[in-house]
Amino acid sequence: MRIMANYTLTLLSEGREETRRTDSGISLLEALQGFEDFDFDAPCGGKGTCGKCKVLVDGRLSPPEEQERKLLSAASLAKGVRLACLCRIEGDVSVTPLFSSSGARIVTHHAAFSGRVDPAVRLKRIELPEPTLEDQRSDELRLREILKDGNGEGMRPLPLSLVGALTLRMREGGGVTLGYAGDTLAAVFPGDAGPGYGIAVDIGTTTVVAYLLDLASGETIKAVSGLNLQKAWGGDVISRVQAAIDYGPEPLQKAVVNQLSRMIFRLIEENEIAWEDLRGISVAGNTVMMHLFAGIDPRHIAVSPFIPSFCGLRVEASSGAFPRLPAEVPVLLLPSISGFIGADITAGILSCKIRERDQPTLLIDIGTNGEIVLGNRERIVACSTAAGPAFEGANISRGVGGIPGAVNRISLDGDRIEFTTIGGLPPIGICGSGIIDLVSILVALGIIDEGGRLLPPDELPEGLADHLREMVAEEGFRLTADKEGHDLLFTPKDVREVQLAKASVAAGIDVLLEAYGIAVEEVDGIYLAGGFGSFIDTSSAVGIGLLPPELIDHIHPAGNTAGAGAAELLLSADAFAKIQDLASGVEYVELSASLRFQELYVERMFFPSLV
């Protein structure tokens, strides 16, 4: 039973101090989730398995139990280091997170928009007759008469937020400008409104990016980004779904909406743009992220038959989606394809011009899920594979995200292993691109065999250099020591995590090729979307069997294709008109019950070097 108490919890993070009241008996992680704008990692979602929600604590907490002692050394515990999910509050507590994601390496670049700039939010200037004592009609009715001739029969009632904006603009004189998204009247702007500006948003499970667009020129003026603050509830979509079930979707919605609102304020204010010149906001993300952004419980996406609450293109009011913004503008939610193929993939298909290509092309977004698309102008098929968070470092023993100090590149120079870190800082762990490099090198050296076994010291291949032999221990491969002198150890369990993830993606590619009826040699190329695809070494990805070797010279990192597609939707009325049909026309291949996928998955578990 929870005992209510008025304890003080103080968060000390990056030069700021914030205090709130909390209750006795709740986990420290749950209490920390109550802080607004709290940047904190809990990849396993508070299950006590990843050991990464480390904090430095001063105050009264429950004593460490067996699982926490297993994940933290006695020396760390003695210094006051605790795992936030495995200790409970028993008095006043001060907390300092041990790792910061400030300076995280986030992909914001993408191909520039190259079409004709014709914004999706169309503007129509009108003059409304002034009200008089003799003319007692409402503002809405007079608008209906102008737009529909007569009394506006058949026209849907305006949202009340637009009625209010219409009245205010009318009384200012000089007419008003109506903003249409397709056939939907979505905004009321000042009478002299020009093309203005738009903001395109990509809500990723790991990162969030917002782009400021000039709707006259099509130029991207600036981008701001950050790690998705929902990560305090888990590093993958399933953890977020479980958190929404446990606590309701509201805390996760609040976290990302507040984060995005701050980004939008920054883009508008720092670039000295008037709020009344903001014309629209477009939003893309995977299906779970779109549900959480909208405050809708996503639980049914996570269980068979994996049905989302909504998928289609939507036009919403910013007063509902972003209540803190001082402007009323349309918010365009890009359409998803299925429960596991989201609006971010629809945006990627749009931005990579898959529907305009003659030859079949692959689009792959590798994250906690591996979304894979194959198609051309005639047909598009897609699937989603449960790759897990191994490629993002979440369930790797010394894995970290792309933050300063993460080992991001590992290479073999002769018989010497060399590495770099993000920012050139002392190493703190290994991020996804470094993990792929390391596994590829260990496979090439024969330290990992074709079945995925990391060989012990007494089974290493002959001819292996002595210094390499010294890096292999019974418990794993010692890459180096971190900045505190602890080994960056890559364990057999870590190898298995990578093996499972790469087999899932590779088998998904195989299934789509079979569904499409072509051989891999007939594919024109591969576009790698997102941060992971932008940073991995393609030869390493081929070296572990993640990507097909036949296409090694045709692999193209494509940057943030979700952000590019969200931007294109704002910049192109044609894209807005066609995007729902684009999403609806994709054939979704469900892998969860596919025996063929299971067969191919087993085959792809093997590493390629010795096959």
Coordinates of C-alpha atoms in Angstrom, one line a residue:
M1 CA 0.0 0.0 0.0
R2 CA 1.3 3.4 -0.9
I3 CA 1.8 5.7 2.1
M4 CA 1.1 9.3 1.2
A5 CA 3.8 11.7 2.4
N6 CA 4.9 15.2 1.5
Y7 CA 8.5 14.5 0.6
T8 CA 10.7 16.8 -1.4
L9 CA 12.4 15.5 -4.6
T10 CA 15.1 17.8 -6.0
L11 CA 16.4 17.3 -9.5
L12 CA 19.9 18.7 -10.2
S13 CA 20.6 18.6 -13.9
E14 CA 22.8 20.7 -16.3
G15 CA 23.1 23.7 -14.0
R16 CA 19.4 23.9 -13.0
E17 CA 17.6 22.9 -9.8
E18 CA 14.0 21.9 -9.7
T19 CA 11.9 20.7 -6.8
R20 CA 8.6 19.0 -6.5
R21 CA 6.6 17.1 -3.9
T22 CA 6.3 13.4 -4.1
D23 CA 4.9 10.4 -2.2
S24 CA 6.5 7.7 -0.2
G25 CA 6.7 4.2 -1.7
I26 CA 6.8 5.1 -5.4
S27 CA 9.8 4.3 -7.5
L28 CA 12.3 7.1 -8.0
L29 CA 11.8 6.7 -11.8
E30 CA 8.1 7.2 -11.5
A31 CA 8.7 10.3 -9.4
L32 CA 11.2 11.7 -11.9
Q33 CA 8.8 11.2 -14.8
G34 CA 6.7 14.0 -13.2
F35 CA 9.3 16.6 -14.0
E36 CA 8.5 18.6 -17.1
D37 CA 11.2 18.7 -19.8
F38 CA 13.2 16.0 -17.9
D39 CA 15.8 14.5 -20.2
F40 CA 16.4 10.9 -18.8
D41 CA 17.0 7.5 -20.2
A42 CA 15.1 4.4 -19.1
P43 CA 15.4 2.1 -22.1
C44 CA 13.7 -1.0 -20.6
G45 CA 10.8 1.1 -19.4
G46 CA 11.4 0.5 -15.7
K47 CA 11.6 -3.3 -15.8
G48 CA 14.9 -3.3 -14.0
T49 CA 16.7 -5.2 -16.8
C50 CA 18.9 -2.7 -18.7
G51 CA 20.8 -1.1 -15.7
K52 CA 20.9 2.3 -17.5
C53 CA 18.7 4.6 -15.4
K54 CA 21.7 5.5 -13.2
V55 CA 21.4 8.5 -10.9
L56 CA 23.6 9.9 -8.1
V57 CA 21.4 10.2 -5.1
D58 CA 21.5 12.0 -1.7
G59 CA 18.6 11.2 0.6
R60 CA 16.4 8.4 1.9
L61 CA 15.6 5.5 -0.5
S62 CA 14.8 1.9 0.0
P63 CA 18.0 -0.3 0.4
P64 CA 19.4 -2.0 -2.8
E65 CA 17.9 -5.4 -3.4
E66 CA 19.4 -8.4 -5.3
Q67 CA 18.7 -7.2 -8.9
E68 CA 20.1 -3.7 -8.3
R69 CA 23.2 -5.2 -6.7
K70 CA 23.6 -7.4 -9.7
L71 CA 23.5 -4.4 -12.1
L72 CA 25.6 -2.0 -10.0
S73 CA 29.0 -2.6 -8.5
A74 CA 29.5 -2.3 -4.7
A75 CA 31.8 0.7 -5.4
S76 CA 29.1 2.5 -7.4
L77 CA 26.5 1.8 -4.7
A78 CA 28.9 3.2 -2.1
K79 CA 29.2 6.4 -4.0
G80 CA 25.4 6.9 -4.0
V81 CA 24.7 5.6 -7.5
R82 CA 21.3 4.0 -7.8
L83 CA 19.0 2.7 -10.5
A84 CA 15.9 4.9 -10.5
C85 CA 13.5 2.1 -11.4
L86 CA 14.7 -0.3 -8.6
C87 CA 14.6 2.0 -5.6
R88 CA 11.7 3.6 -3.8
I89 CA 11.4 7.0 -2.1
E90 CA 11.4 6.9 1.7
G91 CA 12.2 10.6 2.5
D92 CA 13.6 13.8 0.9
V93 CA 15.9 13.0 -2.0
S94 CA 18.2 15.0 -4.3
V95 CA 19.0 13.4 -7.7
T96 CA 21.6 14.0 -10.3
P97 CA 21.4 12.1 -13.6
L98 CA 24.8 10.6 -14.5
F99 CA 24.5 10.9 -18.2
S100 CA 23.2 13.7 -20.3
S101 CA 21.9 13.5 -23.9
S102 CA 22.9 17.1 -24.5
G103 CA 24.8 17.2 -27.7
A104 CA 23.3 14.0 -29.0
R105 CA 24.1 13.2 -32.6
I106 CA 20.7 13.6 -34.4
V107 CA 20.1 13.5 -38.1
T108 CA 18.3 16.6 -39.4
H109 CA 19.6 16.8 -43.0
H110 CA 17.5 15.5 -45.9
A111 CA 17.2 16.1 -49.6
A112 CA 15.9 19.6 -50.4
F113 CA 12.5 20.0 -51.8
S114 CA 12.8 20.2 -55.6
G115 CA 9.2 20.5 -56.8
R116 CA 7.1 23.5 -57.6
V117 CA 6.3 25.4 -54.4
D118 CA 2.5 25.4 -54.1
P119 CA 1.7 25.3 -50.3
A120 CA -0.9 22.8 -49.1
V121 CA -2.7 25.5 -47.1
R122 CA -4.3 27.6 -49.8
L123 CA -5.2 31.2 -49.0
K124 CA -8.4 33.0 -50.1
R125 CA -9.0 36.6 -49.2
I126 CA -12.5 37.8 -48.7
E127 CA -14.3 41.0 -47.6
L128 CA -17.1 40.6 -45.1
P129 CA -19.9 43.2 -44.9
E130 CA -19.8 45.0 -41.6
P131 CA -22.6 44.2 -39.2
T132 CA -25.2 46.8 -38.5
L133 CA -28.3 47.2 -36.3
E134 CA -30.3 46.4 -39.4
D135 CA -28.3 43.3 -40.2
Q136 CA -28.3 41.0 -37.2
R137 CA -26.9 37.9 -38.9
S138 CA -24.0 36.2 -37.2
D139 CA -20.5 36.5 -38.6
E140 CA -20.6 32.8 -39.5
L141 CA -23.8 33.1 -41.4
R142 CA -22.5 36.1 -43.4
L143 CA -19.3 34.1 -44.2
R144 CA -21.5 31.2 -45.4
E145 CA -23.4 33.5 -47.7
I146 CA -20.1 34.8 -49.3
L147 CA -18.7 31.3 -49.7
K148 CA -21.9 29.4 -50.7
D149 CA -24.2 32.0 -52.2
G150 CA -27.5 32.4 -50.4
N151 CA -27.6 31.1 -46.8
G152 CA -24.7 28.7 -46.9
E153 CA -26.7 25.5 -46.9
G154 CA -24.6 22.4 -47.0
M155 CA -21.6 24.1 -45.5
R156 CA -20.4 22.4 -42.3
P157 CA -20.5 24.6 -39.1
L158 CA -17.1 26.2 -38.5
P159 CA -15.1 25.0 -35.5
L160 CA -15.6 27.4 -32.6
S161 CA -11.9 28.4 -32.6
L162 CA -12.3 29.6 -36.2
V163 CA -15.5 31.4 -35.4
G164 CA -13.7 33.3 -32.7
A165 CA -10.7 34.1 -35.0
L166 CA -13.1 35.2 -37.7
T167 CA -14.9 37.6 -35.4
L168 CA -11.6 39.2 -34.2
R169 CA -10.2 39.5 -37.8
M170 CA -13.5 41.0 -39.0
R171 CA -13.5 43.7 -36.4
E172 CA -9.9 44.7 -37.3
G173 CA -11.2 45.7 -40.7
G174 CA -9.5 45.2 -44.1
G175 CA -11.0 41.8 -44.8
V176 CA -9.8 38.3 -43.8
T177 CA -7.8 35.5 -45.4
L178 CA -9.2 32.0 -45.2
G179 CA -6.8 29.1 -45.1
Y180 CA -7.9 25.8 -46.7
A181 CA -6.3 22.4 -46.4
G182 CA -7.8 20.6 -49.3
D183 CA -11.5 21.4 -49.1
T184 CA -11.4 22.0 -45.3
L185 CA -11.6 25.5 -44.1
A186 CA -8.8 25.3 -41.5
A187 CA -7.7 28.8 -40.5
V188 CA -8.5 32.5 -40.5
F189 CA -5.6 34.8 -41.1
P190 CA -5.2 38.6 -41.4
G191 CA -6.6 40.2 -44.5
D192 CA -3.1 40.9 -46.0
A193 CA -1.8 37.4 -45.3
G194 CA 1.0 36.2 -47.6
P195 CA 2.6 32.8 -48.1
G196 CA 4.2 32.9 -44.6
Y197 CA 6.0 30.0 -42.9
G198 CA 5.3 26.4 -41.9
I199 CA 6.8 24.0 -39.5
A200 CA 7.4 20.3 -40.4
V201 CA 7.7 17.9 -37.5
D202 CA 9.2 14.4 -37.3
I203 CA 8.3 12.6 -34.0
G204 CA 10.7 9.6 -33.9
T205 CA 10.7 7.1 -31.0
T206 CA 14.3 8.2 -30.2
T207 CA 14.5 11.7 -31.6
V208 CA 12.3 14.7 -32.4
V209 CA 13.0 17.2 -35.1
A210 CA 11.2 20.4 -36.2
Y211 CA 11.9 22.4 -39.4
L212 CA 11.1 26.0 -40.2
L213 CA 10.0 26.4 -43.8
D214 CA 9.7 29.4 -46.0
L215 CA 6.4 28.7 -47.9
A216 CA 7.3 31.3 -50.6
S217 CA 10.6 29.9 -51.6
G218 CA 10.4 26.3 -50.3
E219 CA 13.7 26.8 -48.3
T220 CA 14.3 25.2 -45.0
I221 CA 15.4 28.1 -42.8
K222 CA 16.4 26.2 -39.7
A223 CA 16.0 22.9 -37.8
V224 CA 16.0 22.1 -34.1
S225 CA 16.1 18.7 -32.6
G226 CA 16.4 16.7 -29.4
L227 CA 16.0 13.2 -28.0
N228 CA 12.3 12.3 -27.5
L229 CA 11.6 13.0 -23.8
Q230 CA 9.2 10.1 -23.7
K231 CA 12.4 8.0 -23.3
A232 CA 11.9 8.3 -19.6
W233 CA 9.1 5.8 -20.1
G234 CA 11.2 3.4 -22.2
G235 CA 13.4 3.2 -25.3
D236 CA 11.1 1.4 -27.7
V237 CA 7.4 1.7 -28.8
I238 CA 6.3 -1.4 -26.8
S239 CA 7.6 0.1 -23.6
R240 CA 5.8 3.4 -24.5
V241 CA 2.6 1.4 -25.2
Q242 CA 2.9 -0.3 -21.8
A243 CA 3.5 3.1 -20.1
A244 CA 0.3 4.4 -21.7
I245 CA -1.6 1.4 -20.4
D246 CA -0.2 1.8 -16.9
Y247 CA -0.4 5.6 -16.6
G248 CA -2.7 6.6 -19.4
P249 CA -1.5 8.3 -22.6
E250 CA -1.7 11.9 -21.1
P251 CA 1.8 12.0 -19.5
L252 CA 3.5 10.8 -22.7
Q253 CA 1.4 13.2 -24.8
K254 CA 2.3 16.1 -22.5
A255 CA 6.0 15.2 -22.7
V256 CA 6.2 15.3 -26.5
V257 CA 3.7 18.2 -27.1
N258 CA 5.5 20.4 -24.6
Q259 CA 8.8 19.5 -26.1
L260 CA 7.6 20.3 -29.6
S261 CA 6.0 23.5 -28.4
R262 CA 9.3 24.7 -27.1
M263 CA 10.9 23.9 -30.4
I264 CA 8.3 25.8 -32.3
F265 CA 8.6 28.8 -30.0
R266 CA 12.4 28.7 -30.6
L267 CA 12.1 28.5 -34.4
I268 CA 9.6 31.4 -34.5
E269 CA 11.1 33.7 -31.9
E270 CA 14.8 33.2 -32.8
N271 CA 14.2 33.8 -36.5
E272 CA 12.1 36.9 -35.7
I273 CA 8.9 35.7 -37.4
A274 CA 5.5 37.0 -36.5
W275 CA 3.2 34.4 -35.1
E276 CA 0.4 35.6 -37.5
D277 CA 2.7 34.6 -40.4
L278 CA 2.7 30.9 -39.3
R279 CA 0.5 29.1 -41.8
G280 CA 0.6 25.4 -40.8
I281 CA 2.3 22.6 -39.0
S282 CA 2.7 19.1 -40.4
V283 CA 3.5 16.0 -38.2
A284 CA 4.9 12.6 -39.1
G285 CA 5.8 9.7 -36.9
N286 CA 5.3 6.0 -36.5
T287 CA 1.7 4.9 -35.7
V288 CA 2.3 4.7 -31.9
M289 CA 4.0 8.1 -31.8
M290 CA 1.0 9.6 -33.8
H291 CA -1.4 8.1 -31.3
L292 CA 0.5 9.4 -28.3
F293 CA 0.9 12.8 -29.8
A294 CA -2.9 12.9 -30.2
G295 CA -3.4 11.6 -26.6
I296 CA -5.0 8.3 -27.9
D297 CA -4.3 5.0 -26.1
P298 CA -2.3 2.9 -28.5
R299 CA -2.7 -0.4 -26.7
H300 CA -4.5 -2.2 -29.5
I301 CA -1.6 -1.7 -31.9
A302 CA 0.5 -3.9 -29.7
V303 CA -1.7 -7.0 -29.7
S304 CA -3.1 -9.1 -32.5
P305 CA -4.7 -8.1 -34.9
F306 CA -2.7 -4.8 -34.3
I307 CA -5.4 -2.4 -35.2
P308 CA -4.8 1.4 -34.7
S309 CA -7.5 3.8 -33.7
F310 CA -6.8 6.0 -36.7
C311 CA -4.5 6.0 -39.8
G312 CA -5.8 8.6 -42.2
L313 CA -4.7 12.1 -43.1
R314 CA -6.2 14.5 -40.6
V315 CA -6.4 18.3 -40.3
E316 CA -6.6 19.5 -36.7
A317 CA -6.6 22.8 -35.0
S318 CA -3.4 23.9 -33.3
S319 CA -5.4 25.0 -30.2
G320 CA -6.1 21.3 -29.6
A321 CA -2.8 19.9 -30.7
F322 CA -0.5 22.6 -29.3
P323 CA -2.6 24.6 -26.8
R324 CA 0.4 26.7 -25.7
L325 CA 1.0 28.3 -29.1
P326 CA -0.2 31.9 -29.5
A327 CA -1.5 31.2 -33.1
E328 CA -4.4 29.2 -34.5
V329 CA -3.1 27.3 -37.5
P330 CA -4.0 24.0 -39.1
V331 CA -2.0 20.9 -38.0
L332 CA -1.7 18.3 -40.7
L333 CA -1.2 14.8 -39.5
L334 CA 0.3 12.6 -42.2
P335 CA -1.5 9.2 -42.8
S336 CA -0.1 5.9 -41.5
I337 CA -0.3 2.7 -43.5
S338 CA -0.9 0.2 -40.6
G339 CA -0.3 -0.3 -37.0
F340 CA 3.4 -0.9 -37.6
I341 CA 4.0 1.2 -40.8
G342 CA 3.5 4.7 -39.7
A343 CA 3.2 8.2 -41.2
D344 CA 7.0 8.5 -41.0
I345 CA 7.2 5.8 -43.7
T346 CA 4.5 7.4 -45.8
A347 CA 6.5 10.6 -45.6
G348 CA 9.6 8.6 -46.6
I349 CA 7.8 7.0 -49.6
L350 CA 6.8 10.5 -50.7
S351 CA 10.2 12.2 -50.2
C352 CA 12.1 9.3 -51.9
K353 CA 9.7 9.4 -54.9
I354 CA 9.1 5.6 -54.7
R355 CA 5.8 6.0 -56.5
E356 CA 7.6 7.8 -59.4
R357 CA 10.3 5.3 -60.0
D358 CA 10.5 2.8 -62.9
Q359 CA 12.6 0.2 -61.2
P360 CA 11.9 -1.4 -57.8
T361 CA 13.7 0.4 -55.0
L362 CA 14.1 -0.4 -51.3
L363 CA 13.5 2.1 -48.5
I364 CA 14.7 0.9 -45.1
D365 CA 14.3 2.6 -41.7
I366 CA 16.2 0.7 -39.1
G367 CA 15.3 1.4 -35.5
T368 CA 13.6 -0.5 -32.7
N369 CA 11.4 -1.6 -35.6
G370 CA 12.8 -2.2 -39.0
E371 CA 10.3 -0.7 -41.5
I372 CA 11.0 -1.9 -45.1
V373 CA 9.4 -0.7 -48.3
L374 CA 9.9 -2.1 -51.8
G375 CA 8.3 -0.7 -54.9
N376 CA 8.0 1.6 -57.9
R377 CA 5.2 3.4 -59.8
E378 CA 3.3 0.2 -60.3
R379 CA 3.3 -1.4 -56.9
I380 CA 4.5 -0.9 -53.3
V381 CA 4.8 -3.5 -50.6
A382 CA 5.9 -2.9 -47.0
C383 CA 6.6 -4.8 -43.8
S384 CA 7.7 -4.1 -40.3
T385 CA 10.2 -6.3 -38.4
A386 CA 10.8 -6.3 -34.6
A387 CA 14.5 -5.5 -34.8
G388 CA 14.6 -4.5 -31.1
P389 CA 16.7 -1.6 -29.7
A390 CA 20.1 -3.3 -30.2
F391 CA 21.1 -1.0 -33.1
E392 CA 20.4 2.0 -30.8
G393 CA 22.5 0.6 -28.0
A394 CA 19.5 0.2 -25.6
N395 CA 19.9 -3.5 -24.7
I396 CA 23.7 -3.8 -25.3
S397 CA 25.6 -4.1 -22.0
R398 CA 27.8 -1.0 -22.6
G399 CA 25.6 0.4 -25.3
V400 CA 24.6 4.1 -25.4
G401 CA 22.8 6.4 -27.8
G402 CA 24.6 8.7 -30.1
I403 CA 25.7 11.1 -27.4
P404 CA 29.1 12.7 -26.8
G405 CA 31.7 10.1 -25.7
A406 CA 29.9 7.2 -27.5
V407 CA 32.2 5.0 -29.6
N408 CA 30.8 5.6 -33.1
R409 CA 33.5 4.2 -35.4
I410 CA 35.6 1.1 -35.1
S411 CA 38.1 0.0 -37.7
L412 CA 40.8 -2.5 -38.3
D413 CA 44.1 -1.1 -39.3
G414 CA 46.3 -4.1 -40.2
D415 CA 45.8 -6.1 -37.0
R416 CA 45.1 -3.1 -34.8
I417 CA 41.6 -2.1 -33.7
E418 CA 41.1 1.6 -33.7
F419 CA 38.0 3.7 -32.7
T420 CA 36.7 7.2 -32.5
T421 CA 34.1 8.7 -30.2
I422 CA 31.5 11.4 -30.8
G423 CA 33.1 14.7 -30.0
G424 CA 36.5 13.1 -29.5
L425 CA 35.7 12.7 -25.8
P426 CA 36.8 9.8 -23.5
P427 CA 34.6 6.7 -24.2
I428 CA 31.5 6.1 -22.2
G429 CA 29.9 3.3 -24.2
I430 CA 29.3 2.1 -27.8
C431 CA 26.5 3.5 -30.0
G432 CA 24.7 1.7 -32.9
S433 CA 27.2 2.5 -35.7
G434 CA 30.1 1.4 -33.5
I435 CA 28.3 -1.8 -32.6
I436 CA 27.8 -2.8 -36.2
D437 CA 31.5 -2.0 -37.0
L438 CA 32.7 -4.1 -34.0
V439 CA 30.6 -7.2 -34.9
S440 CA 31.7 -7.0 -38.5
I441 CA 35.3 -6.9 -37.4
L442 CA 35.0 -9.8 -35.0
V443 CA 33.2 -11.9 -37.6
A444 CA 36.0 -11.1 -40.1
L445 CA 38.6 -12.1 -37.6
G446 CA 36.9 -15.3 -36.7
I447 CA 36.4 -14.2 -33.1
I448 CA 32.6 -14.6 -33.7
D449 CA 31.8 -17.8 -35.6
E450 CA 29.1 -18.2 -38.2
G451 CA 26.5 -19.3 -35.7
G452 CA 27.0 -16.2 -33.6
R453 CA 29.2 -17.6 -30.8
L454 CA 31.8 -15.3 -29.4
L455 CA 34.7 -17.7 -29.0
P456 CA 36.5 -18.1 -25.6
P457 CA 40.3 -17.5 -25.4
D458 CA 41.1 -21.2 -25.8
E459 CA 39.2 -21.6 -29.1
L460 CA 40.4 -18.5 -31.0
P461 CA 41.7 -19.1 -34.6
E462 CA 45.3 -19.7 -35.3
G463 CA 47.3 -16.7 -36.6
L464 CA 45.3 -14.2 -34.5
A465 CA 47.7 -11.4 -33.3
D466 CA 48.7 -11.7 -29.6
H467 CA 47.3 -8.3 -28.7
L468 CA 43.9 -9.3 -30.2
R469 CA 44.0 -12.5 -28.2
E470 CA 44.5 -10.4 -25.0
M471 CA 41.3 -8.5 -25.7
V472 CA 39.3 -11.7 -25.6
A473 CA 38.2 -12.9 -22.1
E474 CA 35.7 -15.5 -21.0
E475 CA 33.1 -12.9 -20.3
G476 CA 33.5 -11.2 -23.7
F477 CA 35.6 -8.9 -25.9
R478 CA 37.3 -5.9 -24.2
L479 CA 37.4 -3.0 -26.6
T480 CA 38.9 -0.5 -24.2
A481 CA 38.3 1.1 -20.8
D482 CA 35.8 3.9 -20.4
K483 CA 36.6 7.3 -18.8
E484 CA 36.3 5.8 -15.3
G485 CA 38.5 2.9 -16.1
H486 CA 35.8 0.2 -16.5
D487 CA 36.0 -2.2 -19.4
L488 CA 33.9 -1.5 -22.5
L489 CA 33.0 -5.2 -22.6
F490 CA 31.1 -6.7 -25.6
T491 CA 29.5 -9.9 -24.3
P492 CA 28.1 -13.0 -25.9
K493 CA 24.6 -11.7 -25.0
D494 CA 25.4 -8.5 -26.9
V495 CA 26.4 -10.6 -30.0
R496 CA 23.1 -12.4 -29.7
E497 CA 21.1 -9.2 -29.6
V498 CA 22.7 -7.9 -32.7
Q499 CA 22.3 -11.3 -34.4
L500 CA 18.6 -11.4 -33.7
A501 CA 18.1 -7.8 -34.9
K502 CA 20.1 -8.2 -38.2
A503 CA 18.3 -11.5 -38.9
S504 CA 14.9 -9.8 -38.5
V505 CA 15.7 -7.0 -40.9
A506 CA 17.4 -9.3 -43.5
A507 CA 14.5 -11.8 -43.4
G508 CA 12.1 -8.9 -43.9
I509 CA 13.9 -7.8 -47.0
D510 CA 13.7 -11.4 -48.3
V511 CA 10.0 -11.7 -47.6
L512 CA 9.3 -8.5 -49.6
L513 CA 11.4 -9.6 -52.5
E514 CA 9.4 -12.8 -52.7
A515 CA 6.1 -11.0 -52.3
Y516 CA 7.2 -8.7 -55.2
G517 CA 8.4 -11.6 -57.2
I518 CA 11.9 -10.3 -58.0
A519 CA 15.5 -11.2 -57.2
V520 CA 17.6 -8.9 -55.2
E521 CA 19.7 -8.1 -58.3
E522 CA 16.6 -6.5 -59.9
V523 CA 16.4 -3.9 -57.1
D524 CA 17.7 -0.5 -58.3
G525 CA 19.1 0.6 -54.9
I526 CA 18.5 1.0 -51.2
Y527 CA 17.7 4.2 -49.4
L528 CA 18.6 4.1 -45.7
A529 CA 16.4 6.4 -43.7
G530 CA 16.9 8.0 -40.3
G531 CA 19.8 8.4 -38.0
F532 CA 21.0 4.9 -37.9
G533 CA 21.0 4.6 -41.7
S534 CA 22.9 7.9 -42.0
F535 CA 25.8 6.9 -39.6
I536 CA 26.4 3.2 -40.2
D537 CA 29.3 2.0 -42.4
T538 CA 27.5 0.2 -45.3
S539 CA 30.4 -2.3 -45.7
S540 CA 30.0 -3.2 -42.0
A541 CA 26.2 -3.6 -42.5
V542 CA 26.9 -6.0 -45.4
G543 CA 29.6 -7.7 -43.4
I544 CA 27.2 -8.9 -40.7
G545 CA 24.5 -9.8 -43.2
L546 CA 22.2 -6.9 -42.3
L547 CA 22.0 -5.7 -45.9
P548 CA 22.4 -7.7 -49.2
P549 CA 26.0 -7.7 -50.6
E550 CA 24.6 -7.6 -54.1
L551 CA 23.6 -4.0 -53.6
I552 CA 26.6 -2.7 -51.7
D553 CA 27.4 -0.2 -54.4
H554 CA 23.8 1.0 -54.5
I555 CA 23.2 1.9 -50.9
H556 CA 22.3 5.5 -50.3
P557 CA 22.0 7.2 -46.8
A558 CA 18.9 9.4 -47.3
G559 CA 18.9 11.4 -44.0
N560 CA 15.6 12.3 -42.3
T561 CA 13.1 11.1 -45.0
A562 CA 10.2 11.5 -42.5
G563 CA 11.1 15.2 -42.0
A564 CA 11.5 15.6 -45.8
G565 CA 8.1 14.2 -46.4
A566 CA 6.5 16.3 -43.7
A567 CA 8.0 19.4 -45.3
E568 CA 6.9 18.4 -48.8
L569 CA 3.3 18.0 -47.6
L570 CA 3.3 21.7 -46.5
L571 CA 5.1 22.9 -49.6
S572 CA 3.0 21.0 -52.2
A573 CA -0.8 21.0 -52.6
D574 CA -0.3 18.2 -55.0
A575 CA 1.4 16.1 -52.3
F576 CA -1.4 16.9 -49.9
A577 CA -4.0 15.8 -52.5
K578 CA -2.3 12.5 -53.2
I579 CA -0.8 11.4 -49.9
Q580 CA -3.9 9.6 -48.6
D581 CA -4.1 7.5 -51.8
L582 CA -0.3 6.9 -51.5
A583 CA -0.7 5.5 -48.0
S584 CA -3.8 3.5 -48.9
G585 CA -2.2 2.0 -51.9
V586 CA 0.7 0.3 -50.1
E587 CA 0.3 -3.4 -49.6
Y588 CA 1.2 -4.3 -46.0
V589 CA 2.8 -7.7 -45.4
E590 CA 2.2 -9.0 -41.9
L591 CA 5.1 -11.0 -40.7
S592 CA 4.0 -12.1 -37.2
A593 CA 2.1 -15.1 -38.5
S594 CA 4.2 -15.8 -41.6
L595 CA 5.9 -19.2 -41.6
R596 CA 8.0 -18.1 -44.5
F597 CA 9.4 -15.2 -42.5
Q598 CA 10.2 -17.6 -39.6
E599 CA 12.1 -19.9 -42.0
L600 CA 14.1 -17.0 -43.5
Y601 CA 14.7 -15.6 -40.1
V602 CA 16.4 -18.8 -39.0
E603 CA 18.5 -18.8 -42.2
R604 CA 19.5 -15.2 -41.7
M605 CA 20.7 -15.8 -38.1
F606 CA 24.0 -17.0 -39.5
F607 CA 26.8 -14.5 -40.1
P608 CA 27.9 -14.5 -43.7
S609 CA 31.7 -14.6 -43.5
L610 CA 32.0 -18.4 -43.1
V611 CA 28.8 -19.4 -45.0

